[in-house]
Tab-separated table of C-alpha atoms and ligand atoms in Angstrom:
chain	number	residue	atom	x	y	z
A	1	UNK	CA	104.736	112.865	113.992
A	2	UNK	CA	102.511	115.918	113.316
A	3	UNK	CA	100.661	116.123	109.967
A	4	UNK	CA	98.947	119.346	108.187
A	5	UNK	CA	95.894	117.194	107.140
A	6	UNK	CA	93.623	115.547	108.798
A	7	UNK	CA	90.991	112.720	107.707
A	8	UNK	CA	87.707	111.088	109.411
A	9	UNK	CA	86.073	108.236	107.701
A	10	UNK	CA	83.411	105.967	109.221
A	11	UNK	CA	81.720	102.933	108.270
A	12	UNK	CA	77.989	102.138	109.949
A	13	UNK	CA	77.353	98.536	111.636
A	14	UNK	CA	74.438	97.557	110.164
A	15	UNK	CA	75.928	94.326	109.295
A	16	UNK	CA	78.299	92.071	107.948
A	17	UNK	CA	81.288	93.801	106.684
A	18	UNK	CA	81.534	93.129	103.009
A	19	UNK	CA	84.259	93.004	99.838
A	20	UNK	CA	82.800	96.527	98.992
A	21	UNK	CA	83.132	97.890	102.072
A	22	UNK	CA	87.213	96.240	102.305
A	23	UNK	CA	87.917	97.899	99.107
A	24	UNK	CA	85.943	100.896	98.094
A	25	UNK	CA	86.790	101.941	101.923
A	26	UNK	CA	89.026	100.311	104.821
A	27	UNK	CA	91.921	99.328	102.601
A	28	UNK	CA	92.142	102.799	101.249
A	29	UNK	CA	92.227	103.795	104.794
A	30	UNK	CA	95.401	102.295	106.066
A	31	UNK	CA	98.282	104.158	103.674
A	32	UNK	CA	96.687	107.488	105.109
A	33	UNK	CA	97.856	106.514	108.403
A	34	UNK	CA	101.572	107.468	107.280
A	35	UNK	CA	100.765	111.100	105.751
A	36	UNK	CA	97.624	112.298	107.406
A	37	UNK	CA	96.291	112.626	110.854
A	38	UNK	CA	93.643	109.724	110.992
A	39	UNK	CA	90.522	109.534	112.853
A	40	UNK	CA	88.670	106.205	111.913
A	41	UNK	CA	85.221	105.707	113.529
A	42	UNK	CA	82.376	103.079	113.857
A	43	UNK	CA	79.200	105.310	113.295
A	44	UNK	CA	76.627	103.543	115.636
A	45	UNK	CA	74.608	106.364	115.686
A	46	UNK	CA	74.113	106.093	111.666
A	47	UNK	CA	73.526	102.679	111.693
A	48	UNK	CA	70.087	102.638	114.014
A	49	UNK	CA	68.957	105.065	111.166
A	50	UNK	CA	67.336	101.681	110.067
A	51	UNK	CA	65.959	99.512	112.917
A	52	UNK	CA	68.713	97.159	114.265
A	53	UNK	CA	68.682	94.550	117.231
A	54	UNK	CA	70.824	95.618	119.695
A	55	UNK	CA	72.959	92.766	120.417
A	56	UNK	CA	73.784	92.299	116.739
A	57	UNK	CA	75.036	96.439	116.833
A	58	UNK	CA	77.320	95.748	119.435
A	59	UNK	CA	78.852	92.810	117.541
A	60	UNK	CA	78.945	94.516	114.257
A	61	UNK	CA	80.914	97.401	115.980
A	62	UNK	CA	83.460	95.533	117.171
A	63	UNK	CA	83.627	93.779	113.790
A	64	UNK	CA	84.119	96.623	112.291
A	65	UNK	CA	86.393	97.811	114.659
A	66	UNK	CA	88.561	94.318	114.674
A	67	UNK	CA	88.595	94.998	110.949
A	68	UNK	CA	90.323	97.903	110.731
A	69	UNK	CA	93.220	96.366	112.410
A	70	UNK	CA	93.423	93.453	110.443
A	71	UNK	CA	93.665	95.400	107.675
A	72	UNK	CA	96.477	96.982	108.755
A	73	UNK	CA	95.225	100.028	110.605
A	74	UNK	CA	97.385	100.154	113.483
A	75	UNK	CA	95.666	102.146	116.712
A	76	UNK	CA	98.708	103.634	118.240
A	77	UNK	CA	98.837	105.941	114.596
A	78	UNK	CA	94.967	106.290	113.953
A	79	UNK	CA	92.435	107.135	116.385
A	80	UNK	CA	89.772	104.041	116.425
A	81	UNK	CA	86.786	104.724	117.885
A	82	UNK	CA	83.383	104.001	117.968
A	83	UNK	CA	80.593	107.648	117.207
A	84	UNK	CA	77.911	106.992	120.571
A	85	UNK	CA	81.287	107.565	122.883
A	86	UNK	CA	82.142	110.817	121.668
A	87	UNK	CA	78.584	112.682	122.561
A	88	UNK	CA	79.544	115.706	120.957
A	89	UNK	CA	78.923	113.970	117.584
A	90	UNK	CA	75.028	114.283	118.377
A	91	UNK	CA	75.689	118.109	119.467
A	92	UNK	CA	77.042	119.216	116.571
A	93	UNK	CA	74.558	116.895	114.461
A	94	UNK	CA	71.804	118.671	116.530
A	95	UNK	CA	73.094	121.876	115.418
A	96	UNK	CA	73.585	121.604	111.539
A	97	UNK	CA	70.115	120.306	111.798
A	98	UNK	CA	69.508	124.287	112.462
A	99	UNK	CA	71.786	124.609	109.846
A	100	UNK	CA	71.127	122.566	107.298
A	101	UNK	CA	67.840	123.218	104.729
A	102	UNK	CA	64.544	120.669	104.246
A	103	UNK	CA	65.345	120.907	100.775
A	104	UNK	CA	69.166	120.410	100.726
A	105	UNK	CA	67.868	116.868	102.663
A	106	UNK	CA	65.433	116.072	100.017
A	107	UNK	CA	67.250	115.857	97.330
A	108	UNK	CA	69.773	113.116	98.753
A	109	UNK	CA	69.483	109.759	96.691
A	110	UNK	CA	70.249	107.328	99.501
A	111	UNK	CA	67.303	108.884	101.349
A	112	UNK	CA	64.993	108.616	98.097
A	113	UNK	CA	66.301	105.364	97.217
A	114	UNK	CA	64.830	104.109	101.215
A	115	UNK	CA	62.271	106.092	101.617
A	116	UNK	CA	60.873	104.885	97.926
A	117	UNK	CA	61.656	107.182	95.025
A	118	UNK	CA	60.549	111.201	94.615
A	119	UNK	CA	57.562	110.670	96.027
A	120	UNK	CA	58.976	109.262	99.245
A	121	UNK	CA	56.389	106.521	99.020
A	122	UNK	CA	57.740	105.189	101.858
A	123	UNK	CA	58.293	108.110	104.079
A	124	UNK	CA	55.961	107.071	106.993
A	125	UNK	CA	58.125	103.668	107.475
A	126	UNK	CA	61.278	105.132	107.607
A	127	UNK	CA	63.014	107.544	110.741
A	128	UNK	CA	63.159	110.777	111.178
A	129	UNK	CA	66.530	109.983	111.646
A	130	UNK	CA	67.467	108.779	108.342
A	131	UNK	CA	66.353	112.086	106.896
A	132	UNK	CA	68.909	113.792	108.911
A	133	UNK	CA	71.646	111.544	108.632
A	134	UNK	CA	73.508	113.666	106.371
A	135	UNK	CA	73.942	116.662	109.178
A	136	UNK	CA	75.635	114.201	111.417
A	137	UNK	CA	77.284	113.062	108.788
A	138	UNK	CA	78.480	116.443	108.195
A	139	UNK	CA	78.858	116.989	111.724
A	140	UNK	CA	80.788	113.715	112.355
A	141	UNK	CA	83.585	115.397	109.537
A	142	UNK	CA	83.388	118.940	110.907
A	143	UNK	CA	83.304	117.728	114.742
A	144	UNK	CA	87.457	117.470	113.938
A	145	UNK	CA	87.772	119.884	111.614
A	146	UNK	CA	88.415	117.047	109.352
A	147	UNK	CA	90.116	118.455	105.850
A	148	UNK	CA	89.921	115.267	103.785
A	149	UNK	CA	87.811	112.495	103.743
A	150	UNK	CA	88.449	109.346	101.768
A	151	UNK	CA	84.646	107.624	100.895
A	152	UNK	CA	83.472	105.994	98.426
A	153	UNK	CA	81.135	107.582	95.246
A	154	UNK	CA	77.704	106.549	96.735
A	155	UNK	CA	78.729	108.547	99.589
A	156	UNK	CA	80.165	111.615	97.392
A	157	UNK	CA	76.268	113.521	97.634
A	158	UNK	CA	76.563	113.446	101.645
A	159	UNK	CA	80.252	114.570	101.651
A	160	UNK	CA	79.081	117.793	98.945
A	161	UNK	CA	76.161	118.670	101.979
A	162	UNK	CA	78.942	119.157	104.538
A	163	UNK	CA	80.575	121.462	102.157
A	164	UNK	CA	77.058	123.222	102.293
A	165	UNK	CA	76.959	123.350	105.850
A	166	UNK	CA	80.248	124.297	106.737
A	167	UNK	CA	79.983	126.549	104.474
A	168	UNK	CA	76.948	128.317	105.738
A	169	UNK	CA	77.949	128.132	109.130
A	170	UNK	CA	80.663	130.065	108.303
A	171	UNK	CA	78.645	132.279	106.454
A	172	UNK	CA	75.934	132.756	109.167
A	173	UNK	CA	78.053	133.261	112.481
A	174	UNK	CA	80.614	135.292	110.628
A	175	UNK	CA	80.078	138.580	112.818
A	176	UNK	CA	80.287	136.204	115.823
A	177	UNK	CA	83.449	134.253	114.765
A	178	UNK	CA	85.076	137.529	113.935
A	179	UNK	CA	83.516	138.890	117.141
A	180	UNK	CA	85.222	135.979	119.209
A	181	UNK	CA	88.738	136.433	117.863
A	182	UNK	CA	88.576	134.215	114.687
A	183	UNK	CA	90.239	135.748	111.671
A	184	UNK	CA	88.213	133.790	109.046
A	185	UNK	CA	85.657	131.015	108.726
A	186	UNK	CA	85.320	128.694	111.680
A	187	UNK	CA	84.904	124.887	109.941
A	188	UNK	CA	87.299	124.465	107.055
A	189	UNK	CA	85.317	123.239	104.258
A	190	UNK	CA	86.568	119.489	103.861
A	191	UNK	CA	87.397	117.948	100.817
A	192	UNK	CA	86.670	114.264	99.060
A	193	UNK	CA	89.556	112.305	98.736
A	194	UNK	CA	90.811	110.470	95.961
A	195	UNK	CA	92.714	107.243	97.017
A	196	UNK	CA	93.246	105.174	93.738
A	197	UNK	CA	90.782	104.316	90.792
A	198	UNK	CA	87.574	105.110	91.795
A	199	UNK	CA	85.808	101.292	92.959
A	200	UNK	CA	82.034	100.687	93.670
A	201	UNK	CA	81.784	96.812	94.096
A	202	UNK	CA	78.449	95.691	91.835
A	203	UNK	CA	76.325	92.977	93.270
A	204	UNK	CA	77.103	89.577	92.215
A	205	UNK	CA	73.568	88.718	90.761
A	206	UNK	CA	73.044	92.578	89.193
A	207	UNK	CA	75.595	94.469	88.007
A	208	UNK	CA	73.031	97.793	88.396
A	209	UNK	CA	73.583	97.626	91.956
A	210	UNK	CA	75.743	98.109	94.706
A	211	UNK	CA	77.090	95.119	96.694
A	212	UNK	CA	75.435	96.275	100.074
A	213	UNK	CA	74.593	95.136	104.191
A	214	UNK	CA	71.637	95.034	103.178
A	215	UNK	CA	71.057	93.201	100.333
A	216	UNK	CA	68.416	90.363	100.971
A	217	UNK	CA	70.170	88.085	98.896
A	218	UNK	CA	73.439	86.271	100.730
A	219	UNK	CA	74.752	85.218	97.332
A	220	UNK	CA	74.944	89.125	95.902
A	221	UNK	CA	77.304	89.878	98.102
A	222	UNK	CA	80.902	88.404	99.674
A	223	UNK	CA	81.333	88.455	103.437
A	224	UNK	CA	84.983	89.274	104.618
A	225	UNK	CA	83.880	86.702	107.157
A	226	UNK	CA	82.531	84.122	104.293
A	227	UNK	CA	84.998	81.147	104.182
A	228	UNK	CA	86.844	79.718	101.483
A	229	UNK	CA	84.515	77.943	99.837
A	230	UNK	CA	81.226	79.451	100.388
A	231	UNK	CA	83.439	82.321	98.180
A	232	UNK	CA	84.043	79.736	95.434
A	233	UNK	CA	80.584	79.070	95.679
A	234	UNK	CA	79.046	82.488	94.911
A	235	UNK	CA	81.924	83.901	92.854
A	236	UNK	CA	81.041	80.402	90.602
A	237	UNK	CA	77.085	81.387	90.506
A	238	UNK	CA	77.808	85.313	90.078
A	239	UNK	CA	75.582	86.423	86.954
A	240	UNK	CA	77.359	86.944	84.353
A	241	UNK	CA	76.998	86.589	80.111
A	242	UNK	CA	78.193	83.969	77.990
A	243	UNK	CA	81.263	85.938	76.199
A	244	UNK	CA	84.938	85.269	76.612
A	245	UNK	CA	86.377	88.061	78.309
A	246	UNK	CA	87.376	90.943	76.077
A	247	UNK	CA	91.649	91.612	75.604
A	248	UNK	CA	91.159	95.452	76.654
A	249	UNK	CA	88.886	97.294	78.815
A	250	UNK	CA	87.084	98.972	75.896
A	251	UNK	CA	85.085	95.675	75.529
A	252	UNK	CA	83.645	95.614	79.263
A	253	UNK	CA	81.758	98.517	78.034
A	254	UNK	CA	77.398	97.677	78.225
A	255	UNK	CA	78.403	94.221	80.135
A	256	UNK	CA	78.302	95.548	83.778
A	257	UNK	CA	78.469	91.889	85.411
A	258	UNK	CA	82.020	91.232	83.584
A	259	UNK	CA	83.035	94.529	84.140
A	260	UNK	CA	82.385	94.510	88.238
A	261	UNK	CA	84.140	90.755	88.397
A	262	UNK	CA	87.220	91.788	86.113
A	263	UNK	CA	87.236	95.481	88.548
A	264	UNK	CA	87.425	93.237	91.494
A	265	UNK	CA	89.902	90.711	90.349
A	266	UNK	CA	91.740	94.519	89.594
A	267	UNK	CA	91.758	95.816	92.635
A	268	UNK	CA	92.239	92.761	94.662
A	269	UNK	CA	95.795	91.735	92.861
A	270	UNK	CA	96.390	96.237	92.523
A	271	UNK	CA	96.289	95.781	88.882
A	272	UNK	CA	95.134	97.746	86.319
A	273	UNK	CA	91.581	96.234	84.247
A	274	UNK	CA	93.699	96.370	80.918
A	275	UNK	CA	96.528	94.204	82.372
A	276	UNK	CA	94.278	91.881	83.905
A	277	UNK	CA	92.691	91.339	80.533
A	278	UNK	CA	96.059	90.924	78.800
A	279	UNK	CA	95.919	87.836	81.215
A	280	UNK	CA	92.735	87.089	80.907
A	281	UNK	CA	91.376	87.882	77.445
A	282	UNK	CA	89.894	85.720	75.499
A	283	UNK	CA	89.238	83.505	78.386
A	284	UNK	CA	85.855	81.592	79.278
A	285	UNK	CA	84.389	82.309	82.786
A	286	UNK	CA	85.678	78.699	83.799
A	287	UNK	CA	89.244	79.787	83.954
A	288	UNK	CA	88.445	83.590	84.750
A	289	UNK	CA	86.180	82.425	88.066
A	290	UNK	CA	88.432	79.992	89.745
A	291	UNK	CA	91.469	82.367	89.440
A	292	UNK	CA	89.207	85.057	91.586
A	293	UNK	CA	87.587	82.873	94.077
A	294	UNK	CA	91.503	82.193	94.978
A	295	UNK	CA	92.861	85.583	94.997
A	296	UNK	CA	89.700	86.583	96.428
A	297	UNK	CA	90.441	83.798	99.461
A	298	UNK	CA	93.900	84.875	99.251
A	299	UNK	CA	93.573	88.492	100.386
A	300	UNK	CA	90.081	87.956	102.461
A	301	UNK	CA	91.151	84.842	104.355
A	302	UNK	CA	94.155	86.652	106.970
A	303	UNK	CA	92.250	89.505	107.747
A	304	UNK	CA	89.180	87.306	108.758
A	305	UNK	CA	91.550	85.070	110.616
A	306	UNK	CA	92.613	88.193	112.825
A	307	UNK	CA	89.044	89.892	112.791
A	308	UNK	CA	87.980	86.282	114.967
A	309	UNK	CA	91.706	86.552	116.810
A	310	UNK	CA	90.299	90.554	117.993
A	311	UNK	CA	86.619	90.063	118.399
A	312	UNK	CA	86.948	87.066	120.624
A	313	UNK	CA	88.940	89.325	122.736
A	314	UNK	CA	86.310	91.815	124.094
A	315	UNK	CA	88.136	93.312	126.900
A	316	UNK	CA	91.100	94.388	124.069
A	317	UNK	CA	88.460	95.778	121.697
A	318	UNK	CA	87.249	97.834	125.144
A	319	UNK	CA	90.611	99.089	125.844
A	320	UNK	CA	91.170	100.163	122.069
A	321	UNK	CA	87.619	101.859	121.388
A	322	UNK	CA	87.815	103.427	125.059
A	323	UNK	CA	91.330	104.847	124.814
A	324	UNK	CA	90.314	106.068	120.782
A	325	UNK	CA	87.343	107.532	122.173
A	326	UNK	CA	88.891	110.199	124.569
A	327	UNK	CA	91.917	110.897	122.040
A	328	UNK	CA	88.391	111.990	119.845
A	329	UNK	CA	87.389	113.873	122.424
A	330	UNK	CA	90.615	115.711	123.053
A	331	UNK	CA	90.200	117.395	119.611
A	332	UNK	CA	86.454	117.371	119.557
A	333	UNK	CA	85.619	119.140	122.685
A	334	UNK	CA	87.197	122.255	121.978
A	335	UNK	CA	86.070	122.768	118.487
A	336	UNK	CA	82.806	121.848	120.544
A	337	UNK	CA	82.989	125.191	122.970
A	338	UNK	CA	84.290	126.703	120.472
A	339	UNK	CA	80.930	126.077	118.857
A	340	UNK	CA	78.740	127.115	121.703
A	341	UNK	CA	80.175	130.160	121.935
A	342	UNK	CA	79.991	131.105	118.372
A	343	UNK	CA	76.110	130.201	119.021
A	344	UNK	CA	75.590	131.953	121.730
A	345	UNK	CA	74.963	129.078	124.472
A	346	UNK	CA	75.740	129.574	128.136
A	347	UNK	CA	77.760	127.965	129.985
B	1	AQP	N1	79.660	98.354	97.072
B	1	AQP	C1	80.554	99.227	97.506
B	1	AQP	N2	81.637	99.525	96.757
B	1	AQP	C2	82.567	100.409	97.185
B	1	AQP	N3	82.505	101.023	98.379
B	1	AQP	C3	81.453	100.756	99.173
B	1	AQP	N4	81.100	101.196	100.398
B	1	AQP	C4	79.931	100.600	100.776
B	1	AQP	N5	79.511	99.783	99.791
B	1	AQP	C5	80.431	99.840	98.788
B	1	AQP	C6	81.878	102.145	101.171
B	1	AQP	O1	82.010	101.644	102.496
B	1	AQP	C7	82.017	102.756	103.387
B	1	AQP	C8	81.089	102.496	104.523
B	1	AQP	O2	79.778	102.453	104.117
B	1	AQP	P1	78.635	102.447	105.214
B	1	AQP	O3	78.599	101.163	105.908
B	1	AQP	O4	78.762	103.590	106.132
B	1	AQP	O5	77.359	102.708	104.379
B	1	AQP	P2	76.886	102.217	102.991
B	1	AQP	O6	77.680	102.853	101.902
B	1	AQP	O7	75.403	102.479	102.972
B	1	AQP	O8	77.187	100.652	103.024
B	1	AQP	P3	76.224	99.487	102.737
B	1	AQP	O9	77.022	98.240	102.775
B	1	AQP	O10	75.445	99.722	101.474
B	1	AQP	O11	75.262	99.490	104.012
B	1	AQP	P4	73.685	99.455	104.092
B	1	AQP	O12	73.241	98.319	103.239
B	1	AQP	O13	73.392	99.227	105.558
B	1	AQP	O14	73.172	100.798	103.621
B	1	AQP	C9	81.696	104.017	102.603
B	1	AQP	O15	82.891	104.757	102.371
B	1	AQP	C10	81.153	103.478	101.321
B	1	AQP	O16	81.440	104.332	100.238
């Protein structure tokens, strides 16, 4: 089937793949698969932004890639691949870093937020790299002329920048696009997409923050990896206050921990907050945590079965990042010339 729209998404493996990650991203990945053409990619090259040991990368790529499919991404419809085996991605990255402006970089929150506030406090511990991640970011997106691209809202500030640098590149090489036969701008200029309620997954011991890789505490955050009852466990020590749970969604409102556990127990079951509360309201967190450490095991538990099934099978994984890989490449590398020439590179 051919499709007018096309979507790249990525995730980066920097760890273990977590609830936020399943919901704010890969399961609002796999519908797309039946109205969009889907590129789906494992961005290794993002991920050693922040120092990681090599043999852990390799096995968090083919996590990630094993989790796709047990969530139902299927890689005969969407292209599955993993960023380092498409080269081009650096290329093109190389290139919006001409593109791209210090101060369009400096104002990007994730950066500030590692590199230690404003001030970058931190600046002279963290890489170059991170700095630029937003023009591969961008270039990742434009790299397939990508028109949509489902993320979640942390990443909303990066997705705005490739606007920015599509944008400009279209602006800057317009005498050379038209010169080269184009008829109008070169990169269309992607756009977010919305896939449901919007979801950011809170951490389970501060509802100010996100539920992250990184998080140095194991019990913030659930695993999709975490068993049964090591789930139970930190869903039954997750910060929280000592009210019942409101009847309506109004009542959430200043009570961020309640409001992140009710949100998941929402999205989990594809319910809406305010009929989860008609359930639930008035309810103690006794009754309310049980009932999501089970649906919680109930939707994590298959997919992690089949993530173990795929990753033990590394030759499979191979043949399915391998064979997404040069599908990639079939649409990246002419967008690719197409670039060069628009430059002004020989070759
Ligand atoms: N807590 C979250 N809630 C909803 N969506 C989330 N995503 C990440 N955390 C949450 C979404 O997952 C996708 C992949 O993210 P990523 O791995 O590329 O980078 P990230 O957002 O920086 O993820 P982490 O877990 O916080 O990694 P670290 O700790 O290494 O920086 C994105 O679509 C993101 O929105």
């Amino acid at each position: 089937m051919t499709f007018t729209q096309r979507v790249f998404s990525g995730i980066k493996p920097s760890g273990d793949l977590h609830l936020g990650n399943y919901l704010g991203a890969i399961r609002r990945f796999v519908p797309l698969q039946d109205t969009h053409e889907t590129l789906y990619c494992v961005v290794d090259m993002h991920a050693i932004t922040v120092w990681q040991d090599p043999v852990d990368l390799k096995r968090w790529t083919y996590e990630i890639a094993a989790a796709y499919i047990a969530a139902g991404l299927d890689p005969r419809k969407s292209i599955i691949f993993n960023q380092s085996q498409v080269v081009e991605h650096a290329e093109l990255g190389w290139i919006f870093n001409c593109v791209a402006r210090v101060g369009w970089m400096s104002r990007m929150t994730q950066f500030k937020d590692k590199a230690g506030g404003e001030g970058g406090e931190n600046s002279e511990q963290v890489s170059l790299g991170l700095y630029a991640y937003p023009s591969l970011m961008a270039a990742d997106i434009l790299l397939y002329k990508a028109t949509a691209v489902p993320v979640g809202d942390d990443q909303k500030q990066h997705l705005e920048l490739t606007r920015d640098i599509a944008k400009k590149f279209n602006h800057d090489y317009k005498k050379q696009i038209k010169a080269l036969g184009g008829k109008g701008d070169f990169f269309p200029v992607p756009e977010t997409l919305a896939t449901g309620p919007a979801m950011r997954v809170k951490s389970l011991k501060d509802g100010s923050k996100k539920m992250s890789k990184s998080d140095a505490s194991d019990m913030s955050t659930i695993y999709m990896m975490d068993d049964a009852d090591l789930i139970a466990k930190k869903i039954k020590r997750a910060t929280t206050d000592a009210d019942a749970l409101p009847s309506e969604a109004a009542g959430l409102a200043g009570r961020a921990e309640a409001e992140n556990l009710v949100g998941i127990y929402a999205s989990l079951s594809n319910r809406s907050v305010d009929d989860v509360l008609g359930e639930f309201g008035g309810q103690g967190w006794g009754v309310f945590k049980p009932a999501l450490a089970d649906l919680s095991v109930a939707v994590l538990a298959p997919i992690a079965d089949e993530m173990k099934r795929l990753v033990s099978d590394r030759g499979e994984m191979d043949n399915i990042l391998r064979d997404g890989a040069a599908r990639a490449r079939t649409i990246a590398e002419p967008v690719m010339a197409g670039v060069r020439d628009i430059v002004g590179f020989v070759r």
